[in-house]
Amino acid sequence: MAAVGSTAAVVVGGTPAFADGCYTWTRNLSTGTSGEDVRQLQIRVAGYPGYGGFMVIDGIFGQATKDAVTRFQSAYGLGADGIAGPQTYNKIYSLQDDDCTPIHFAYSELNTCNSTWAGGNVSAATAKANALKVMWRLEALRHALGDQPIRVTSGFRSQACNAAVGGASDSQHLYGNSADLGAGAHSLCTMAKQARYHGFNGILGPGYPDHGDHVHADIRSSRFWSASQCF
């Protein structure tokens, strides 16, 4: 778990915000700001776009980012003003490990295919970056479902790994864009229904061919939801 307060404090808007092993914000962010710090924030709040919403991670703090920050703040009992400042950052720091993954998910869960992230339909670096975006949405989903464990059964696949399991030739798994979720603390339909609120454009579940034993959630660019036994 990321160590909060383990290094010198950085002043943000006159209030101390502690440095973090992954990424440290050094200014308040609100509508109209832009930059890498906004992009890093967007990755972490992209699981809070509202029902059917999908956040474009572009480093520009617009209305969609403000709304997601507000929902994130509300979800964790913070002052919900849509402005990212020390309270918001400290909550994010408490939710992430030093490799930038959320504390309840790991790169190893999102890739049981190989250790290099190579061999998919994008570069290894892009596949790994996409998996990080998926994990932060899964963290939001997990929190919304009472902070009970979510079991990931498949994530990134190389072309060889995808072929071995009979995956679609242009599967989102080949891009690092997706996670398959198995039943556990929650039913498949519970997860499929809730995923609609947390930035997943692709949701496939019971009722969709070959998805009777898992929910597929991905961050493709356009919406495709199909789980006829659930919704």
Coordinates of C-alpha atoms in Angstrom, one line a residue:
M1 CA 0.0 0.0 0.0
A2 CA 1.3 3.5 -0.8
A3 CA 2.8 5.2 2.2
V4 CA 0.9 8.4 2.8
G5 CA 2.9 11.1 4.6
S6 CA 6.1 9.2 4.5
T7 CA 8.0 12.1 2.7
A8 CA 8.0 15.8 3.0
A9 CA 4.7 17.6 2.6
V10 CA 4.1 19.6 -0.6
V11 CA 1.9 22.8 -0.2
V12 CA -1.1 22.7 -2.5
G13 CA -3.4 25.8 -2.1
G14 CA -1.9 26.6 1.3
T15 CA -2.7 23.1 2.7
P16 CA -0.2 20.3 3.1
A17 CA -0.6 17.4 0.7
F18 CA 1.8 14.6 1.2
A19 CA 4.1 13.2 -1.5
D20 CA 3.5 9.7 -2.8
G21 CA 5.7 6.9 -4.2
C22 CA 3.8 6.9 -7.5
Y23 CA 2.8 10.4 -8.4
T24 CA 2.5 13.7 -6.4
W25 CA 0.1 16.5 -7.3
T26 CA 1.4 20.0 -6.5
R27 CA -1.5 22.2 -7.3
N28 CA -5.3 22.3 -7.1
L29 CA -7.0 21.3 -10.3
S30 CA -10.4 22.6 -11.5
T31 CA -12.3 23.4 -14.7
G32 CA -10.0 24.9 -17.3
T33 CA -6.7 23.5 -16.1
S34 CA -4.7 21.1 -18.2
G35 CA -1.5 19.1 -18.2
E36 CA 0.0 15.8 -17.1
D37 CA -1.3 16.2 -13.6
V38 CA -4.8 16.4 -15.0
R39 CA -4.2 13.3 -17.0
Q40 CA -3.0 11.4 -14.0
L41 CA -6.1 12.5 -12.0
Q42 CA -8.4 11.5 -14.8
I43 CA -6.9 7.9 -14.8
R44 CA -7.9 7.6 -11.2
V45 CA -11.4 9.1 -11.3
A46 CA -12.4 7.6 -14.7
G47 CA -14.5 5.0 -12.8
Y48 CA -16.9 7.8 -11.7
P49 CA -18.4 9.1 -14.9
G50 CA -22.0 8.3 -14.0
Y51 CA -24.4 5.8 -15.7
G52 CA -23.3 5.1 -19.2
G53 CA -20.5 7.7 -19.1
F54 CA -17.0 7.3 -20.4
M55 CA -14.2 9.7 -19.6
V56 CA -11.6 10.5 -22.3
I57 CA -8.2 10.8 -20.6
D58 CA -6.8 13.8 -22.4
G59 CA -5.3 16.0 -19.7
I60 CA -8.0 18.7 -20.1
F61 CA -10.1 19.4 -17.0
G62 CA -13.6 19.8 -18.5
Q63 CA -17.1 19.2 -17.2
A64 CA -16.8 15.5 -17.4
T65 CA -13.7 15.5 -15.2
K66 CA -15.4 17.9 -12.7
D67 CA -18.4 15.6 -12.5
A68 CA -16.2 12.5 -12.0
V69 CA -14.1 14.2 -9.3
T70 CA -17.3 15.2 -7.6
R71 CA -18.6 11.7 -7.6
F72 CA -15.3 10.3 -6.4
Q73 CA -15.3 12.8 -3.6
S74 CA -18.9 11.9 -2.6
A75 CA -18.1 8.2 -2.8
Y76 CA -15.4 8.6 -0.1
G77 CA -17.2 11.2 2.1
L78 CA -15.1 14.2 1.0
G79 CA -16.3 17.7 0.3
A80 CA -17.8 17.2 -3.1
D81 CA -17.0 20.4 -4.9
G82 CA -15.4 19.0 -8.1
I83 CA -12.1 20.7 -7.3
A84 CA -9.1 18.3 -6.8
G85 CA -7.1 19.5 -3.9
P86 CA -5.3 18.0 -0.8
Q87 CA -8.2 15.9 0.5
T88 CA -8.8 14.4 -2.9
Y89 CA -5.1 13.7 -3.5
N90 CA -4.6 12.2 0.0
K91 CA -7.5 9.8 -0.6
I92 CA -6.0 8.8 -4.0
Y93 CA -2.6 8.3 -2.3
S94 CA -4.3 6.0 0.2
L95 CA -5.8 4.0 -2.6
Q96 CA -2.7 3.3 -4.7
D97 CA 0.5 1.4 -4.4
D98 CA 3.9 2.8 -5.4
D99 CA 3.6 1.2 -8.9
C100 CA 0.4 3.4 -9.4
T101 CA -2.0 0.4 -9.3
P102 CA -5.0 0.6 -7.0
I103 CA -4.4 -1.2 -3.8
H104 CA -6.9 -4.0 -4.5
F105 CA -5.6 -4.9 -7.9
A106 CA -2.2 -5.7 -9.4
Y107 CA -0.6 -5.9 -12.8
S108 CA -0.1 -9.6 -12.2
E109 CA -3.9 -10.1 -12.0
L110 CA -4.4 -8.3 -15.3
N111 CA -1.8 -10.3 -17.1
T112 CA -1.4 -14.1 -16.6
C113 CA -0.2 -14.5 -20.2
N114 CA 3.4 -13.3 -19.9
S115 CA 5.6 -11.0 -17.9
T116 CA 6.4 -8.6 -20.7
W117 CA 3.0 -7.4 -22.0
A118 CA 4.3 -8.0 -25.5
G119 CA 2.6 -9.9 -28.4
G120 CA -0.8 -8.2 -28.4
N121 CA -2.2 -5.7 -30.9
V122 CA -0.4 -2.7 -29.3
S123 CA 3.0 -2.1 -27.9
A124 CA 3.8 -3.6 -24.5
A125 CA 3.9 -0.2 -22.9
T126 CA 0.4 0.7 -24.3
A127 CA -1.1 -2.6 -23.2
K128 CA 0.2 -2.1 -19.7
A129 CA -1.0 1.5 -19.6
N130 CA -4.4 0.4 -20.7
A131 CA -4.5 -2.2 -18.0
L132 CA -3.9 0.5 -15.4
K133 CA -6.9 2.4 -16.7
V134 CA -9.0 -0.7 -16.4
M135 CA -7.8 -1.4 -12.8
W136 CA -8.8 2.1 -11.6
R137 CA -12.3 1.5 -13.0
L138 CA -12.4 -1.8 -11.2
E139 CA -11.4 -0.1 -8.0
A140 CA -14.4 2.2 -8.4
L141 CA -16.6 -0.8 -9.1
R142 CA -15.3 -2.6 -6.0
H143 CA -15.9 0.3 -3.8
A144 CA -19.5 0.8 -5.1
L145 CA -20.1 -2.9 -4.3
G146 CA -19.2 -2.6 -0.7
D147 CA -15.4 -3.0 -0.9
Q148 CA -15.7 -6.8 -1.3
P149 CA -13.2 -8.6 -3.5
I150 CA -13.7 -8.8 -7.2
R151 CA -12.1 -11.8 -8.9
V152 CA -10.3 -11.2 -12.2
T153 CA -10.1 -14.3 -14.4
S154 CA -8.5 -12.9 -17.5
G155 CA -6.9 -9.6 -18.6
F156 CA -4.2 -8.8 -21.2
R157 CA -3.6 -11.6 -23.8
S158 CA -0.9 -11.9 -26.4
Q159 CA -2.1 -13.1 -29.8
A160 CA -0.8 -16.6 -28.9
C161 CA -2.6 -16.6 -25.5
N162 CA -5.8 -15.3 -27.1
A163 CA -5.8 -18.0 -29.8
A164 CA -5.2 -20.6 -27.1
V165 CA -8.4 -19.7 -25.3
G166 CA -10.4 -19.2 -28.5
G167 CA -10.7 -15.4 -28.1
A168 CA -12.1 -13.2 -30.8
S169 CA -9.5 -12.1 -33.4
D170 CA -9.8 -8.5 -32.4
S171 CA -10.5 -9.1 -28.7
Q172 CA -10.1 -6.1 -26.4
H173 CA -7.9 -8.4 -24.3
L174 CA -5.3 -8.0 -27.0
Y175 CA -5.1 -4.3 -26.2
G176 CA -5.0 -4.6 -22.4
N177 CA -8.4 -2.9 -22.4
S178 CA -10.4 -5.5 -20.6
A179 CA -10.9 -7.7 -17.6
D180 CA -13.0 -10.8 -17.2
L181 CA -14.7 -11.1 -13.8
G182 CA -15.7 -14.3 -12.2
A183 CA -18.5 -14.8 -9.6
G184 CA -17.5 -14.6 -6.0
A185 CA -18.6 -12.1 -3.4
H186 CA -21.1 -10.8 -6.0
S187 CA -23.2 -12.5 -8.7
L188 CA -22.3 -12.0 -12.3
C189 CA -25.4 -9.9 -12.9
T190 CA -24.7 -7.7 -9.9
M191 CA -21.3 -6.8 -11.4
A192 CA -22.6 -6.4 -14.9
K193 CA -25.3 -4.0 -13.8
Q194 CA -23.0 -1.9 -11.6
A195 CA -20.3 -1.8 -14.2
R196 CA -22.6 0.5 -16.3
Y197 CA -21.8 3.3 -13.8
H198 CA -18.0 3.0 -13.8
G199 CA -16.7 3.8 -17.2
F200 CA -16.9 0.5 -19.0
N201 CA -18.0 0.9 -22.6
G202 CA -17.9 -2.8 -23.2
I203 CA -19.9 -5.1 -20.9
L204 CA -20.7 -8.6 -21.8
G205 CA -22.3 -11.1 -19.5
P206 CA -24.8 -13.9 -19.0
G207 CA -27.0 -14.1 -22.0
Y208 CA -24.2 -13.2 -24.4
P209 CA -22.7 -16.2 -26.2
D210 CA -19.9 -17.9 -24.2
H211 CA -20.2 -15.4 -21.2
G212 CA -22.3 -17.5 -18.9
D213 CA -19.5 -17.9 -16.4
H214 CA -18.0 -14.4 -16.3
V215 CA -18.5 -10.7 -17.0
H216 CA -16.3 -9.1 -19.6
A217 CA -15.7 -5.4 -18.9
D218 CA -13.6 -3.2 -21.2
I219 CA -12.7 0.4 -22.1
R220 CA -13.3 0.3 -25.9
S221 CA -14.1 3.6 -27.6
S222 CA -17.8 2.9 -28.3
R223 CA -20.5 1.3 -26.2
F224 CA -21.4 -2.4 -26.6
W225 CA -23.4 -3.8 -23.7
S226 CA -25.0 -7.2 -23.9
A227 CA -26.0 -9.4 -21.0
S228 CA -29.6 -10.3 -21.7
Q229 CA -30.0 -12.3 -18.5
C230 CA -29.0 -9.3 -16.5
F231 CA -30.4 -6.2 -18.3

